CSV table of C-alpha atoms in Angstrom, one decimal:
chain,number,residue,atom,x,y,z
A,188,MET,CA,0.0,-0.1,0.0
A,189,THR,CA,1.2,3.4,-0.7
A,190,THR,CA,1.0,6.3,1.9
A,191,ALA,CA,-1.5,8.1,-0.4
A,192,ASP,CA,-3.8,5.0,0.3
A,193,LEU,CA,-4.0,4.7,4.4
A,194,PRO,CA,-4.6,7.6,7.1
A,195,MET,CA,-2.0,7.4,10.3
A,196,LEU,CA,-3.2,5.0,13.1
A,197,LEU,CA,-1.2,7.1,15.7
A,198,PRO,CA,-1.6,10.8,14.4
A,199,PRO,CA,0.5,13.2,16.7
A,200,ALA,CA,-1.0,15.7,18.8
A,201,LEU,CA,0.0,19.4,17.5
A,202,VAL,CA,0.8,22.4,20.0
A,203,GLU,CA,1.9,26.0,18.5
A,204,ASP,CA,3.0,28.4,20.3
A,205,PRO,CA,2.4,31.1,20.0
A,206,SER,CA,-0.9,30.8,18.5
A,207,PRO,CA,-1.6,31.5,15.9
A,208,LEU,CA,2.0,32.1,15.0
A,209,ASN,CA,3.0,35.3,13.9
A,210,VAL,CA,5.3,36.1,10.8
A,211,SER,CA,8.2,38.1,11.0
A,212,THR,CA,9.0,41.6,9.6
A,213,PHE,CA,12.0,43.6,8.3
A,214,ALA,CA,12.5,45.3,11.7
A,215,LYS,CA,11.3,42.3,13.8
A,216,PRO,CA,11.7,38.4,13.3
A,217,GLU,CA,9.1,36.3,15.1
A,218,TYR,CA,9.9,32.7,16.1
A,219,ALA,CA,7.6,29.7,17.1
A,220,ASN,CA,7.6,26.5,18.6
A,221,LEU,CA,6.0,23.0,17.5
A,222,THR,CA,5.5,20.2,19.8
A,223,PHE,CA,4.5,16.8,18.3
A,224,THR,CA,3.1,14.4,20.9
A,225,TYR,CA,3.0,10.6,19.2
A,226,GLY,CA,1.8,7.4,20.5
A,227,LYS,CA,-1.0,8.3,23.1
A,228,VAL,CA,-3.8,8.9,20.7
A,229,LYS,CA,-5.4,5.8,18.3
A,230,SER,CA,-7.2,6.3,15.3
A,231,GLY,CA,-8.3,2.8,14.4
A,232,GLY,CA,-7.4,-0.7,14.8
A,233,ASN,CA,-6.7,-2.3,18.2
A,234,TRP,CA,-4.0,-1.9,20.9
A,235,PRO,CA,-1.0,-2.5,21.1
A,236,VAL,CA,0.7,-0.6,17.5
A,237,HIS,CA,3.8,-1.6,16.7
A,238,CYS,CA,6.3,1.7,15.2
A,239,LYS,CA,9.4,1.1,13.5
A,240,TRP,CA,9.6,5.4,12.9
A,241,PHE,CA,7.6,8.4,12.6
A,242,LYS,CA,8.6,11.8,10.4
A,243,VAL,CA,7.8,15.0,10.4
A,244,ARG,CA,8.1,17.1,6.9
A,245,ILE,CA,8.4,20.9,7.7
A,246,PRO,CA,7.9,22.9,4.6
A,247,THR,CA,10.7,25.6,4.0
A,248,GLY,CA,10.9,28.5,1.7
A,249,ARG,CA,9.7,32.3,2.1
A,250,GLN,CA,6.4,31.3,0.2
A,251,ALA,CA,3.5,31.8,2.6
A,252,SER,CA,3.0,27.8,2.4
A,253,ALA,CA,6.1,27.3,3.7
A,254,LEU,CA,7.1,27.8,7.6
A,255,THR,CA,10.4,28.9,7.5
A,256,SER,CA,12.9,30.3,5.4
A,257,GLU,CA,15.6,29.4,7.8
A,258,PRO,CA,15.9,25.9,8.2
A,259,SER,CA,19.0,25.6,9.6
A,260,LEU,CA,18.1,27.6,12.6
A,261,ILE,CA,15.4,25.2,14.1
A,262,ARG,CA,16.5,23.1,17.2
A,263,TYR,CA,14.8,19.9,17.9
A,264,GLU,CA,14.6,17.3,20.8
A,265,LEU,CA,12.6,14.3,21.3
A,266,THR,CA,11.7,13.2,25.0
A,267,VAL,CA,10.9,9.4,25.9
A,268,PRO,CA,9.2,8.4,29.2
A,269,THR,CA,11.4,7.3,31.9
A,270,GLY,CA,12.1,3.3,31.6
A,271,LYS,CA,12.0,3.5,28.1
A,272,ARG,CA,14.6,3.1,25.4
A,273,GLN,CA,15.9,6.4,23.8
A,274,TRP,CA,14.9,7.3,20.4
A,275,ALA,CA,17.0,9.1,17.6
A,276,VAL,CA,16.0,11.9,15.7
A,277,GLU,CA,17.3,12.6,12.5
A,278,ARG,CA,17.5,15.8,10.2
A,279,ASP,CA,17.4,15.9,6.3
A,280,SER,CA,18.0,19.3,5.1
A,281,ARG,CA,18.6,18.1,1.1
A,282,ASP,CA,15.1,19.1,-0.4
A,283,PRO,CA,15.3,23.3,-0.1
A,284,ASN,CA,11.4,23.1,0.1
A,285,GLN,CA,11.5,20.9,3.4
A,286,THR,CA,13.2,19.8,6.3
A,287,ILE,CA,12.3,15.8,7.3
A,288,PHE,CA,12.7,14.8,11.1
A,289,THR,CA,12.8,11.2,11.4
A,290,CYS,CA,11.8,9.7,14.9
A,291,SER,CA,13.0,5.8,15.8
A,292,PRO,CA,13.6,3.8,18.0
A,293,PRO,CA,16.5,1.7,18.6
A,294,PRO,CA,17.6,-0.7,15.8
A,295,ASN,CA,15.5,-3.9,15.6
A,296,GLU,CA,13.7,-2.5,18.8
A,297,HIS,CA,9.9,-1.7,17.4
A,298,ALA,CA,8.1,0.2,19.8
A,299,ALA,CA,4.7,-0.9,21.1
A,300,PHE,CA,2.3,1.5,21.8
A,301,ASP,CA,-0.5,0.7,24.3
A,302,GLY,CA,-2.0,4.0,25.1
A,303,THR,CA,-0.4,4.4,28.1
A,304,TRP,CA,3.1,6.1,27.0
A,305,SER,CA,3.9,8.4,24.3
A,306,VAL,CA,7.0,10.0,23.0
A,307,GLN,CA,7.2,13.9,22.1
A,308,LEU,CA,9.1,15.9,19.4
A,309,GLU,CA,9.5,19.6,20.3
A,310,LEU,CA,11.2,21.9,17.2
A,311,TRP,CA,12.0,25.1,18.4
A,312,GLY,CA,14.1,28.5,17.3
A,313,ILE,CA,11.7,28.4,14.2
A,314,GLU,CA,12.5,31.7,12.4
A,315,VAL,CA,8.7,32.2,10.9
A,316,ASN,CA,8.8,34.0,7.5
A,317,GLY,CA,6.6,36.6,6.2
A,318,GLY,CA,4.4,34.8,4.6
A,319,ILE,CA,0.9,35.2,6.0
A,320,GLY,CA,-1.3,32.3,5.6
A,321,PRO,CA,-1.9,28.7,6.8
A,322,VAL,CA,0.7,26.1,6.8
A,323,ASP,CA,0.1,22.3,6.0
A,324,ILE,CA,2.9,19.9,7.7
A,325,VAL,CA,3.1,16.1,6.7
A,326,ARG,CA,3.3,13.7,9.1
A,327,GLN,CA,4.1,10.2,8.0
A,328,GLU,CA,4.6,6.8,10.3
A,329,SER,CA,5.5,3.1,9.8
A,330,VAL,CA,3.2,0.7,11.8
A,331,SER,CA,1.8,-2.5,12.4
A,332,THR,CA,-1.3,-4.2,14.4
A,333,THR,CA,-0.4,-7.7,13.8
A,334,GLY,CA,2.9,-8.0,15.9
A,335,ALA,CA,6.2,-6.8,16.0
A,336,ASP,CA,7.2,-8.8,12.8
A,337,GLY,CA,4.8,-7.0,10.8
A,338,PRO,CA,3.9,-6.1,8.1
A,339,TYR,CA,4.6,-2.7,8.5
A,340,GLU,CA,2.5,-0.1,6.7
A,341,GLU,CA,3.5,3.7,6.0
A,342,ARG,CA,0.4,5.6,6.6
A,343,THR,CA,0.6,9.4,6.1
A,344,GLY,CA,-1.6,12.6,7.9
A,345,LYS,CA,-1.5,16.4,7.9
A,346,GLY,CA,-1.6,18.7,10.7
A,347,GLY,CA,-1.7,22.7,9.9
A,348,VAL,CA,-0.4,25.7,11.7
A,349,SER,CA,-1.6,29.6,10.7
A,350,LYS,CA,0.5,32.4,10.2
A,351,SER,CA,-0.8,35.9,11.0
A,352,ASP,CA,0.9,39.3,11.2
A,353,ASP,CA,0.3,40.2,14.9
A,354,SER,CA,3.4,42.6,14.6
A,355,PHE,CA,2.8,46.5,14.5
A,356,TYR,CA,5.3,48.8,12.7
A,357,LEU,CA,4.8,52.3,11.2
A,358,HIS,CA,7.5,54.5,9.2
A,359,SER,CA,8.8,56.3,6.5
A,360,PHE,CA,5.7,58.5,6.2
A,361,ARG,CA,6.5,60.7,3.3
A,362,PRO,CA,4.5,62.9,0.4
A,363,ALA,CA,5.1,62.1,-2.9
A,364,SER,CA,6.7,65.8,-3.6
A,365,VAL,CA,7.4,68.0,-0.5
A,366,ALA,CA,6.2,71.0,-2.7
A,367,VAL,CA,2.6,71.2,-4.8
A,368,SER,CA,1.0,74.2,-6.8
A,369,ARG,CA,-1.8,75.6,-5.4
A,370,ASN,CA,-5.1,74.0,-5.8
A,371,THR,CA,-3.7,70.6,-6.3
A,372,LYS,CA,-4.1,67.6,-4.2
A,373,ALA,CA,-1.5,65.8,-2.0
A,374,THR,CA,-0.2,62.4,-2.1
A,375,LEU,CA,1.3,60.7,0.9
A,376,HIS,CA,2.8,57.1,1.2
A,377,TRP,CA,4.0,55.2,4.4
A,378,GLU,CA,5.1,51.6,5.3
A,379,GLY,CA,2.9,49.8,8.0
A,380,THR,CA,1.4,47.1,9.4
A,381,PRO,CA,-1.4,45.9,6.6
A,382,HIS,CA,-4.2,44.8,8.7
A,383,ALA,CA,-3.7,48.3,10.9
A,384,LYS,CA,-6.7,50.8,10.7
A,385,TYR,CA,-5.3,54.0,9.3
A,386,THR,CA,-7.0,57.3,10.0
A,387,MET,CA,-5.2,60.8,8.2
A,388,TYR,CA,-5.6,63.9,9.9
A,389,TYR,CA,-5.2,67.5,7.7
A,390,ARG,CA,-6.1,70.8,7.9
A,391,LYS,CA,-9.2,71.7,5.3
A,392,PRO,CA,-8.8,74.8,3.2
A,393,ASP,CA,-11.2,76.6,5.8
A,394,GLY,CA,-8.8,76.5,8.1
A,395,THR,CA,-10.5,73.3,10.1
A,396,GLN,CA,-9.3,69.9,10.9
A,397,GLY,CA,-10.4,67.4,8.4
A,398,SER,CA,-10.4,63.4,8.4
A,399,SER,CA,-10.2,60.6,6.3
A,400,THR,CA,-10.4,56.7,6.6
A,401,VAL,CA,-7.4,55.5,4.5
A,402,THR,CA,-8.6,52.5,2.3
A,403,LYS,CA,-5.4,51.5,0.4
A,404,ASP,CA,-2.4,50.5,1.9
A,405,GLY,CA,0.7,52.6,2.2
A,406,GLU,CA,-1.1,55.3,0.0
A,407,TRP,CA,-3.8,58.2,0.5
A,408,SER,CA,-4.6,61.2,-1.7
A,409,SER,CA,-6.0,64.2,-0.3
A,410,PRO,CA,-9.9,64.6,-0.9
A,411,GLU,CA,-9.7,68.6,-1.3
A,412,ASN,CA,-7.6,70.7,-3.3
A,413,LEU,CA,-4.5,72.4,-1.1
A,414,VAL,CA,-4.4,76.5,-0.8
A,415,ASP,CA,-2.1,76.8,1.8
A,416,ASP,CA,1.2,75.0,3.4
A,417,THR,CA,-0.4,71.7,5.2
A,418,SER,CA,0.5,69.4,7.9
A,419,PHE,CA,-0.7,65.6,7.8
A,420,THR,CA,-0.7,63.3,10.8
A,421,LEU,CA,-1.4,59.5,10.1
A,422,GLU,CA,-2.8,57.8,12.8
A,423,ALA,CA,-2.6,53.5,12.9
A,424,LYS,CA,-4.6,51.4,15.3
A,425,MET,CA,-4.1,48.1,15.9
A,426,LYS,CA,-6.0,46.2,19.1
A,427,ASN,CA,-5.0,48.6,22.1
A,428,GLU,CA,-1.7,50.3,20.5
A,429,VAL,CA,-2.0,53.5,18.3
A,430,ARG,CA,0.7,55.1,16.9
A,431,TYR,CA,1.0,58.5,15.1
A,432,LEU,CA,3.5,60.2,12.1
A,433,THR,CA,3.4,63.9,10.9
A,434,THR,CA,4.6,65.3,7.6
A,435,TYR,CA,4.2,68.4,6.2
A,436,ILE,CA,3.7,69.9,2.6
A,437,LYS,CA,4.8,73.2,1.1
A,438,VAL,CA,2.0,74.9,-1.0
A,439,ASN,CA,3.5,77.3,-4.0
A,440,ASN,CA,1.6,80.5,-4.2
A,441,PRO,CA,-0.6,79.6,-1.0
A,442,ASP,CA,-3.8,81.5,0.3
A,443,ILE,CA,-2.9,82.9,3.7
A,444,THR,CA,-4.9,84.0,6.4
A,445,VAL,CA,-2.9,86.0,9.4
A,446,ASN,CA,-4.0,88.4,12.3
A,447,ASN,CA,-0.9,90.0,12.3
A,448,VAL,CA,1.5,90.8,9.6
A,449,THR,CA,5.0,92.6,9.6
A,450,ALA,CA,7.2,93.1,6.7
A,451,ASN,CA,10.7,94.6,7.0
A,452,GLY,CA,10.5,95.0,3.2
A,453,ASN,CA,8.2,95.5,0.6
A,454,VAL,CA,4.4,93.7,0.2
A,455,THR,CA,4.0,92.9,-3.3
A,456,VAL,CA,0.9,92.5,-5.4
A,457,ASP,CA,1.7,90.8,-9.0
A,458,GLY,CA,0.0,92.2,-12.1
A,459,GLU,CA,-3.9,92.6,-12.0
A,460,LYS,CA,-4.2,90.7,-8.5
A,461,GLU,CA,-6.1,92.1,-5.7
A,462,LEU,CA,-5.2,92.9,-2.3
A,463,LYS,CA,-8.4,92.9,-0.3
A,464,VAL,CA,-8.2,94.5,3.2
A,465,GLY,CA,-10.7,95.9,5.8
A,466,ARG,CA,-8.3,98.7,7.1
A,467,LEU,CA,-5.3,100.0,6.2
A,468,ARG,CA,-3.4,101.8,9.2
A,469,GLY,CA,0.2,103.4,9.6
A,470,ALA,CA,2.6,102.2,12.5
A,471,GLY,CA,3.6,103.9,15.5
A,472,GLN,CA,1.9,105.6,18.3
A,473,TYR,CA,0.4,108.6,15.9
A,474,PRO,CA,0.1,106.3,12.7
A,475,SER,CA,0.4,108.1,9.2
A,476,LEU,CA,0.2,105.9,5.9
A,477,LYS,CA,1.9,106.8,2.9
A,478,ILE,CA,0.3,105.8,-0.6
A,479,GLU,CA,2.7,106.7,-3.5
A,480,SER,CA,0.3,105.7,-6.4
A,481,HIS,CA,-3.2,105.4,-7.1
A,482,ILE,CA,-6.1,104.0,-5.1
A,483,THR,CA,-9.4,103.2,-7.0
A,484,ALA,CA,-12.6,101.9,-5.6
A,485,ASN,CA,-15.1,100.6,-8.0
A,486,SER,CA,-18.1,102.5,-8.0
A,487,GLU,CA,-20.2,100.5,-9.7
A,488,ASP,CA,-20.2,98.0,-6.5
A,489,PRO,CA,-22.0,100.4,-3.8
A,490,GLY,CA,-20.4,97.7,-1.3
A,491,ARG,CA,-16.7,99.1,-2.3
A,492,THR,CA,-15.9,102.2,-0.4
A,493,ILE,CA,-12.6,103.5,0.8
A,494,ALA,CA,-13.0,105.1,4.5
A,495,PHE,CA,-10.2,107.5,6.2
A,496,GLN,CA,-10.9,107.4,10.1
A,497,SER,CA,-8.2,110.6,10.3
A,498,LYS,CA,-6.7,113.2,7.8
A,499,PHE,CA,-6.3,112.0,4.4
A,500,THR,CA,-3.5,114.2,2.6
A,501,THR,CA,-2.3,113.9,-0.7
A,502,SER,CA,0.2,115.7,-2.7
A,503,GLY,CA,-1.1,115.0,-6.2
A,504,PRO,CA,-4.5,115.1,-7.7
A,505,VAL,CA,-7.6,113.2,-6.2
A,506,THR,CA,-9.7,112.3,-9.1
A,507,ALA,CA,-13.2,110.7,-8.2
A,508,ASN,CA,-15.2,108.7,-11.5
A,509,GLY,CA,-18.4,108.8,-9.1
A,510,ASP,CA,-19.6,111.0,-6.7
A,511,VAL,CA,-17.7,112.1,-3.5
A,512,THR,CA,-20.0,112.4,-0.1
A,513,ILE,CA,-19.2,114.2,2.9
A,514,ALA,CA,-21.1,113.0,5.9
A,515,THR,CA,-23.8,114.9,7.7
A,516,ALA,CA,-22.5,117.9,9.6
A,517,LYS,CA,-18.9,117.0,8.6
A,518,THR,CA,-17.1,119.9,6.5
A,519,LEU,CA,-15.0,119.6,3.1
A,520,THR,CA,-12.0,122.3,3.6
A,521,VAL,CA,-10.3,123.2,0.2
A,522,GLU,CA,-8.5,126.0,-0.7
A,523,THR,CA,-10.0,125.7,-4.6
A,524,ILE,CA,-13.0,124.1,-6.5
A,525,LYS,CA,-12.0,123.7,-9.9
A,526,SER,CA,-14.1,121.8,-12.7
A,527,PRO,CA,-12.4,119.9,-15.4
A,528,GLU,CA,-10.9,122.0,-18.3
A,529,ASN,CA,-13.6,123.7,-20.2
A,530,GLY,CA,-16.3,122.2,-18.5
A,531,ALA,CA,-19.1,123.6,-15.7
A,532,LEU,CA,-18.8,123.3,-12.1
A,533,THR,CA,-22.1,122.3,-10.5
A,534,ILE,CA,-22.8,122.9,-6.8
A,535,VAL,CA,-26.3,121.4,-5.5
A,536,ASN,CA,-27.6,121.3,-1.9
A,537,MET,CA,-29.7,118.0,-1.1
A,538,PRO,CA,-32.6,118.3,1.2
A,539,SER,CA,-34.6,115.7,2.6
A,540,LYS,CA,-37.7,115.2,0.3
A,541,GLU,CA,-40.0,116.7,2.6
A,542,ASN,CA,-38.2,119.9,1.7
A,543,ALA,CA,-37.7,119.5,-1.9
A,544,VAL,CA,-38.6,123.2,-2.5
A,545,LYS,CA,-35.5,124.2,-0.6
A,546,LYS,CA,-33.0,122.8,-3.2
A,547,VAL,CA,-30.8,125.3,-4.9
A,548,LYS,CA,-28.3,124.2,-7.6
A,549,ALA,CA,-25.5,126.8,-8.4
A,550,SER,CA,-23.7,126.5,-11.8
A,551,PHE,CA,-20.6,128.2,-13.3
A,552,ALA,CA,-20.0,127.8,-16.9
A,553,ASP,CA,-18.8,130.1,-19.7
A,554,GLY,CA,-17.8,132.7,-17.1
A,555,ILE,CA,-21.3,132.7,-15.9
A,556,LEU,CA,-22.6,132.0,-12.6
A,557,SER,CA,-26.3,130.6,-12.8
A,558,VAL,CA,-28.5,129.7,-9.4
A,559,THR,CA,-31.7,128.1,-10.2
A,560,GLY,CA,-34.0,126.9,-7.9
A,561,ASN,CA,-35.9,123.2,-6.9
A,562,GLU,CA,-37.1,120.5,-9.3
A,563,TYR,CA,-40.7,122.2,-9.2
A,564,TYR,CA,-38.9,125.6,-10.6
A,565,SER,CA,-36.3,125.5,-12.5
A,566,GLY,CA,-35.4,129.4,-13.3
A,567,ALA,CA,-33.7,131.8,-11.5
A,568,ILE,CA,-34.4,131.6,-7.9
A,569,SER,CA,-36.2,135.0,-6.2
A,570,THR,CA,-33.9,135.3,-3.3
A,571,ILE,CA,-29.8,135.4,-3.6
A,572,SER,CA,-28.2,136.1,0.2
A,573,ILE,CA,-24.6,137.0,-0.2
A,574,ALA,CA,-22.5,137.9,2.5
A,575,ALA,CA,-19.9,139.8,1.3
A,576,SER,CA,-18.0,142.7,2.1
A,577,GLU,CA,-17.0,143.3,-1.6
A,578,ILE,CA,-18.3,142.3,-5.1
A,579,ASN,CA,-16.3,143.3,-7.9
A,580,GLY,CA,-17.2,143.3,-12.0
A,581,ARG,CA,-15.0,140.6,-14.0
A,582,GLY,CA,-11.4,142.1,-15.1
A,583,GLY,CA,-12.2,145.3,-12.5
A,584,GLY,CA,-15.1,146.5,-14.6
A,585,ALA,CA,-18.7,146.8,-14.1
A,586,LEU,CA,-20.8,144.8,-11.8
A,587,ALA,CA,-24.3,144.5,-14.1
A,588,LEU,CA,-27.5,143.4,-12.3
A,589,ASN,CA,-30.3,142.6,-15.0
A,590,GLY,CA,-33.0,142.6,-12.6
A,591,ILE,CA,-34.7,144.4,-9.9
A,592,VAL,CA,-32.3,144.5,-6.6
A,593,THR,CA,-33.6,144.8,-3.2
A,594,VAL,CA,-31.7,145.5,-0.2
A,595,ASN,CA,-32.5,145.5,3.0
A,596,GLY,CA,-29.6,147.5,4.7
A,597,LEU,CA,-27.7,150.3,3.3
A,598,VAL,CA,-26.0,151.0,0.4
A,599,THR,CA,-22.8,152.7,0.1
A,600,ALA,CA,-21.5,154.1,-3.4
A,601,ASN,CA,-18.1,155.6,-3.0
A,602,GLU,CA,-17.7,156.3,-6.5
A,603,GLY,CA,-21.5,157.4,-7.2
A,604,ILE,CA,-24.4,155.8,-8.8
A,605,THR,CA,-24.8,156.0,-12.3
A,606,LEU,CA,-28.4,155.4,-14.2
A,607,ALA,CA,-28.8,154.7,-17.8
A,608,ALA,CA,-30.6,156.9,-19.6
A,609,LYS,CA,-34.4,157.1,-18.9
A,610,LYS,CA,-34.1,154.7,-16.2
A,611,SER,CA,-34.8,155.5,-12.5
A,612,ILE,CA,-33.9,154.8,-8.8
A,613,LYS,CA,-36.6,154.5,-6.7
A,614,THR,CA,-36.4,155.0,-2.9
A,615,ASP,CA,-38.5,156.6,-0.2
A,616,TYR,CA,-35.3,157.7,1.8
A,617,ILE,CA,-32.1,159.6,0.4
A,618,ASN,CA,-29.7,160.6,3.8
A,619,ALA,CA,-26.2,162.4,3.2
A,620,ARG,CA,-23.4,160.3,4.3
A,621,VAL,CA,-22.3,163.5,6.5
A,622,PRO,CA,-25.6,165.3,7.2
A,623,ALA,CA,-23.8,168.7,7.5
A,624,ASP,CA,-22.7,168.7,4.0
A,625,GLY,CA,-26.1,167.7,2.5
A,626,ILE,CA,-26.8,166.0,-1.1
A,627,VAL,CA,-25.5,167.5,-4.1
A,628,VAL,CA,-27.0,166.9,-7.1
A,629,GLY,CA,-24.7,167.4,-10.3
A,630,ASN,CA,-27.5,167.8,-12.8
A,631,ASN,CA,-31.0,168.4,-13.4
A,632,MET,CA,-33.2,166.7,-10.5
A,633,ARG,CA,-36.9,166.0,-11.6
A,634,MET,CA,-39.6,164.9,-9.6
A,635,TYR,CA,-42.4,163.4,-11.5
A,636,GLU,CA,-46.0,164.8,-11.1
A,637,GLY,CA,-48.0,163.8,-7.9
A,638,MET,CA,-44.0,163.1,-6.5
A,639,THR,CA,-43.2,164.8,-3.6
A,640,LEU,CA,-39.7,166.1,-2.2
A,641,THR,CA,-39.2,166.6,1.3
A,642,THR,CA,-35.6,168.3,2.3
A,643,ASN,CA,-34.6,170.4,5.1
A,644,GLY,CA,-33.0,172.9,2.4
A,645,ILE,CA,-32.5,173.3,-1.2
A,646,ILE,CA,-29.3,175.4,-2.6
A,647,ALA,CA,-29.8,175.7,-6.4
A,648,GLU,CA,-27.2,176.9,-8.5
A,649,GLY,CA,-29.5,176.9,-11.5
A,650,GLY,CA,-33.3,177.2,-11.4
A,651,ILE,CA,-35.7,175.5,-9.9
A,652,SER,CA,-39.3,175.1,-11.1
A,653,ALA,CA,-42.1,173.3,-9.5
A,654,LYS,CA,-45.4,172.5,-11.2
A,655,GLY,CA,-46.7,172.3,-7.8
A,656,GLY,CA,-46.1,174.2,-4.4
A,657,PHE,CA,-43.2,174.5,-2.0
A,658,GLY,CA,-43.9,173.8,1.6
A,659,SER,CA,-42.3,174.1,4.8
A,660,ASN,CA,-43.4,172.3,8.4
A,661,GLY,CA,-46.3,171.2,6.6
A,662,LYS,CA,-47.6,174.7,5.3
A,663,TRP,CA,-47.9,176.0,1.7
A,664,VAL,CA,-45.0,179.0,1.3
A,665,ILE,CA,-45.7,179.2,-2.1
A,666,LYS,CA,-48.1,178.2,-4.2
A,667,ALA,CA,-48.7,177.1,-7.6
A,668,GLY,CA,-49.3,180.6,-9.5
A,669,ASP,CA,-47.3,182.4,-6.9
A,670,GLU,CA,-44.4,184.6,-8.3
A,671,ILE,CA,-41.4,184.8,-6.5
A,672,ALA,CA,-38.1,186.9,-7.4
A,673,LEU,CA,-34.8,185.8,-6.2
A,674,GLN,CA,-31.8,187.5,-6.3
A,675,SER,CA,-27.7,187.0,-5.8
A,676,THR,CA,-26.4,187.2,-2.3
A,677,GLY,CA,-23.3,188.7,-3.4
A,678,SER,CA,-22.1,192.1,-2.9
């Protein structure tokens, strides 16, 4: 009969230590002990069972189905009960795929097992290879159940052990590139125990912490694009043990959010890029801010304004493509207000809607000052109040008032008042500037019919004619039709 045909009569009991066996790693080799107890248990036939030998075949190599790649390191010992003859153990390592241990009693003294005793083969110092998985160990025997003289049959059986990776290692955590472009993803690599649980912690673009479960052994890509320099922490858990590794990636041209920035040199914004700030402030206890270029606020966007909390001083012109608004009760102090070249200058007050009738617009164009009223009356307004000590005509010439002029106070003319031909001046009173000097009329003075001239006295160098009479103190002195002769007062 062949070994494949018959099962073992005395299958050995196998004990592995540890159980399951741990595979070796680059950083840490693992070792195993195997103990085979033979002759105690019978699977068929009757006692006694006579034995010429039994063998154990240990598969060798680096593959997962092998137990060790270093068979030369295996140590062995066979233990026989007291009172029994010693057995011999022979190792055969000629086959690179297996090492065979043959255990046999003394020559020509076959052992008779009756269930009361057994022999024990112990293998230790077995360096377990790195392959994870089950390992089949073949056992063989040459036995007889008909007596010491035989016949003997070779029978075969199998037993197995399991190898697992119980080691915990984590190292070589690094980015695929230490610097990446803005708005791209990061890829990280590491070496670690395959069956550990991995979680990646990282900084999200909004500054908060993100986390991601790793699904690929030794590799991870960020779920979000990076816009700023970012650190990554890898967490590895196995059983009750936790390990961490951290790495860092530089982002070129990043987005940066900070509370305070101090620049000992220049801060430059390239090309058409924007520098967005809520407030610009100079340094020092009494800060001043010097801007040596243009400041532009997009007037099409009402949310974009430039606010100056203190004085705003500019050495060059200030150009506003939109409106310039001064807050209520605030003052705009300037030396000169000029319109654009060949343009008009318009000043408009802005009363509330309830007081729209009080709206006044003053325009300066083509050498003319025009003052107009509100939206209901667009013509010249009826009243203009001018507080001035002197009003001069243009170019030192005459000042022309084309309409009626009403003066509520005194009018003083240092150079005289000239009325055009057939024009009149209407007044209730004319008083001399110096009462003692009186009023001198340098030409004819004519009173219209029905008009009365009242004076303290008249000195005429020419004639005096009156269509009415002359009175004094409310009484007629000369009535119409009376005659009076005047003579010279000279001697």
